[in-house]
PDB file of C-alpha atoms in Angstrom:
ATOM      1  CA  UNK A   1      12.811   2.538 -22.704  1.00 69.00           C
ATOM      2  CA  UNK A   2      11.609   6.283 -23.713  1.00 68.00           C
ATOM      3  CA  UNK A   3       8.630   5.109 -25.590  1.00 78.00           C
ATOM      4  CA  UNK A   4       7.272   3.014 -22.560  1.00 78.00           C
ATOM      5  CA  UNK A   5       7.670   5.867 -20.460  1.00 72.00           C
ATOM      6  CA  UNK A   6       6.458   8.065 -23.088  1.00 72.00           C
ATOM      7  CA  UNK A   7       3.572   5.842 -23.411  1.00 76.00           C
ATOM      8  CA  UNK A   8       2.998   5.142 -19.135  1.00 75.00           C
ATOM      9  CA  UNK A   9       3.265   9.606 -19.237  1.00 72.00           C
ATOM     10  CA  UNK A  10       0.800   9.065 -21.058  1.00 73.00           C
ATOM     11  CA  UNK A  11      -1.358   7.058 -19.564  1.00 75.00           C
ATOM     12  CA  UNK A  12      -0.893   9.291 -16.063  1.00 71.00           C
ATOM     13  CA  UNK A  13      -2.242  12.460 -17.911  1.00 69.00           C
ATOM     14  CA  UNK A  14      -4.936  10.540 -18.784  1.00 74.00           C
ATOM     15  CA  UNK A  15      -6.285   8.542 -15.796  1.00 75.00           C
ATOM     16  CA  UNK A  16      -4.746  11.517 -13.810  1.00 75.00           C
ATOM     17  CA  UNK A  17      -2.609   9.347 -11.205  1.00 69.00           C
ATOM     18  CA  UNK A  18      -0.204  11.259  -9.354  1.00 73.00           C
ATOM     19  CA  UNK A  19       1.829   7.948  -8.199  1.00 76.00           C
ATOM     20  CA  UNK A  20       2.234   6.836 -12.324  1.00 74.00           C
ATOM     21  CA  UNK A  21       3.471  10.560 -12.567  1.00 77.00           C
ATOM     22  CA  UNK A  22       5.302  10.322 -10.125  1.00 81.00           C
ATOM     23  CA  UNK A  23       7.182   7.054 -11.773  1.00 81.00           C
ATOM     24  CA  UNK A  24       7.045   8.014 -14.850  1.00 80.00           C
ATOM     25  CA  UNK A  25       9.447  11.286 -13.737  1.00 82.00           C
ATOM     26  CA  UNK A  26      11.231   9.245 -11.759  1.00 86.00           C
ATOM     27  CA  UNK A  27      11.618   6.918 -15.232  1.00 85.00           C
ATOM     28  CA  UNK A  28      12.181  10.165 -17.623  1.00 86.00           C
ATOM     29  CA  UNK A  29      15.083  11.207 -14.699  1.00 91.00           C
ATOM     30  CA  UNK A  30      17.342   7.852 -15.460  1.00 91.00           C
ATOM     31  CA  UNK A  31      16.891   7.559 -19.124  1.00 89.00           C
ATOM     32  CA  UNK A  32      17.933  10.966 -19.835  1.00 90.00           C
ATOM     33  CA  UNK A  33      20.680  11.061 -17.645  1.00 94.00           C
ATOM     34  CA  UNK A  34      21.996   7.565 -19.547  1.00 93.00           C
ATOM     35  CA  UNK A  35      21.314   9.401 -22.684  1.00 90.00           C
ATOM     36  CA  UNK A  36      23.067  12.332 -22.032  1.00 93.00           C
ATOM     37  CA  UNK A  37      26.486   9.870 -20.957  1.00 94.00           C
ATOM     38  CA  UNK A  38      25.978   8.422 -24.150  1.00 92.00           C
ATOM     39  CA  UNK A  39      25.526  11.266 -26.836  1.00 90.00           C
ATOM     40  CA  UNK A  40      28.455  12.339 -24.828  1.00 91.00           C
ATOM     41  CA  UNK A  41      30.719   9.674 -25.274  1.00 92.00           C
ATOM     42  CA  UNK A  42      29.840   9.166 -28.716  1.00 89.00           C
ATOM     43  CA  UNK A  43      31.198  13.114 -29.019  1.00 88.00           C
ATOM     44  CA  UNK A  44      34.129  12.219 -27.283  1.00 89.00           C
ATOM     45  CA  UNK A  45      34.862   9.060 -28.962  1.00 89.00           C
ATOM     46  CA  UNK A  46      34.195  10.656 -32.546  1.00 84.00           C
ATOM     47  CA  UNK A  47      31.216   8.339 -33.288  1.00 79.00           C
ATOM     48  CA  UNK A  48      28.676  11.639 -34.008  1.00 79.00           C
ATOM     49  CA  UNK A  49      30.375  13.359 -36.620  1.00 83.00           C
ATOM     50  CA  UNK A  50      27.375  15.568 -37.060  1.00 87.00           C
ATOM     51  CA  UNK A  51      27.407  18.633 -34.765  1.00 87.00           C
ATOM     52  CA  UNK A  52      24.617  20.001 -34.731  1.00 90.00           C
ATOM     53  CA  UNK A  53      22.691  16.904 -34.146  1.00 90.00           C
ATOM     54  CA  UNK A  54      24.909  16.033 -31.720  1.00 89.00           C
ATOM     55  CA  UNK A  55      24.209  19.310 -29.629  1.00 90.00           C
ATOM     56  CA  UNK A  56      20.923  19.278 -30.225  1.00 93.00           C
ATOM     57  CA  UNK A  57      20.375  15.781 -28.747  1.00 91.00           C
ATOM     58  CA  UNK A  58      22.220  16.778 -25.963  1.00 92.00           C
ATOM     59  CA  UNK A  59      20.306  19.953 -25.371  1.00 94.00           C
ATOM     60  CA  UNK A  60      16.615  17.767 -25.414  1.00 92.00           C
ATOM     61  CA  UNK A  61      17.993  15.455 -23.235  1.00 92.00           C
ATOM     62  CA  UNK A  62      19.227  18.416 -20.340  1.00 94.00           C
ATOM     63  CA  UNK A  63      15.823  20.095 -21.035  1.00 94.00           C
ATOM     64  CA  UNK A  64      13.948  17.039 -20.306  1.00 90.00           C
ATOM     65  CA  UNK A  65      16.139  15.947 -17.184  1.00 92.00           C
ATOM     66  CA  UNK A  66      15.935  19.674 -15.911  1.00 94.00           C
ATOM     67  CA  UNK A  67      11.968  19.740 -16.624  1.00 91.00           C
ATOM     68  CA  UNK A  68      11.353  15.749 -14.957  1.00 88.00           C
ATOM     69  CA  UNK A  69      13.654  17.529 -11.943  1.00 90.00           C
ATOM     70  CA  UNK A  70      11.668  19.961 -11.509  1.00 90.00           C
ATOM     71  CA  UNK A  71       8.115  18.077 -11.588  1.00 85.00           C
ATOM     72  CA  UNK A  72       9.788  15.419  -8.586  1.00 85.00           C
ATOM     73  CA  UNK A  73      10.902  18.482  -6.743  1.00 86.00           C
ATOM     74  CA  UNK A  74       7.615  20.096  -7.104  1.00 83.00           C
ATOM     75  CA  UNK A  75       5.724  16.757  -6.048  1.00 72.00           C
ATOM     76  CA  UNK A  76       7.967  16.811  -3.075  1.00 69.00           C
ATOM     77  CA  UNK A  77       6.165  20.075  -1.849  1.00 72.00           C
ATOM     78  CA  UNK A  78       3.042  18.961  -2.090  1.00 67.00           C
ATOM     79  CA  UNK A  79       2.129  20.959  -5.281  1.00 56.00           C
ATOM     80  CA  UNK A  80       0.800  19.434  -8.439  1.00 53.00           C
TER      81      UNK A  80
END
């Protein structure tokens, strides 16, 4: 799932198509919000034993939930 939208992300940067950007936030959005319930339950559930892997996965995933946010919010005002 991430490395199809990794790949259609980048595919919109290069034929510079604001509707495949569009989707491919929209795409970015749902995966990292299913990752982030994962890496959490795998915390909770004492399946990541490693720490600081563990918070750093979670801290990509937030940065690239808060950063896709941020791209649909700023497509909704009409800047680019």
């Amino acid at each position: 799932g991430i490395l199809v939208a990794f790949l259609a992300g980048l595919g919109a940067i290069l034929f510079e198509l604001p509707g495949m950007s569009l989707a491919v936030s929209s795409m970015f959005v749902l995966l990292m919000a299913g990752l982030i319930l994962y890496e959490t339950s795998r915390i909770i559930h004492g399946g990541e034993t490693n720490y600081i892997m563990a918070t750093v996965s979670l801290y990509v995933a937030i940065f690239n939930l808060f950063t896709s946010l941020l791209h649909l919010l700023g497509f909704m005002n009409g800047e680019d």
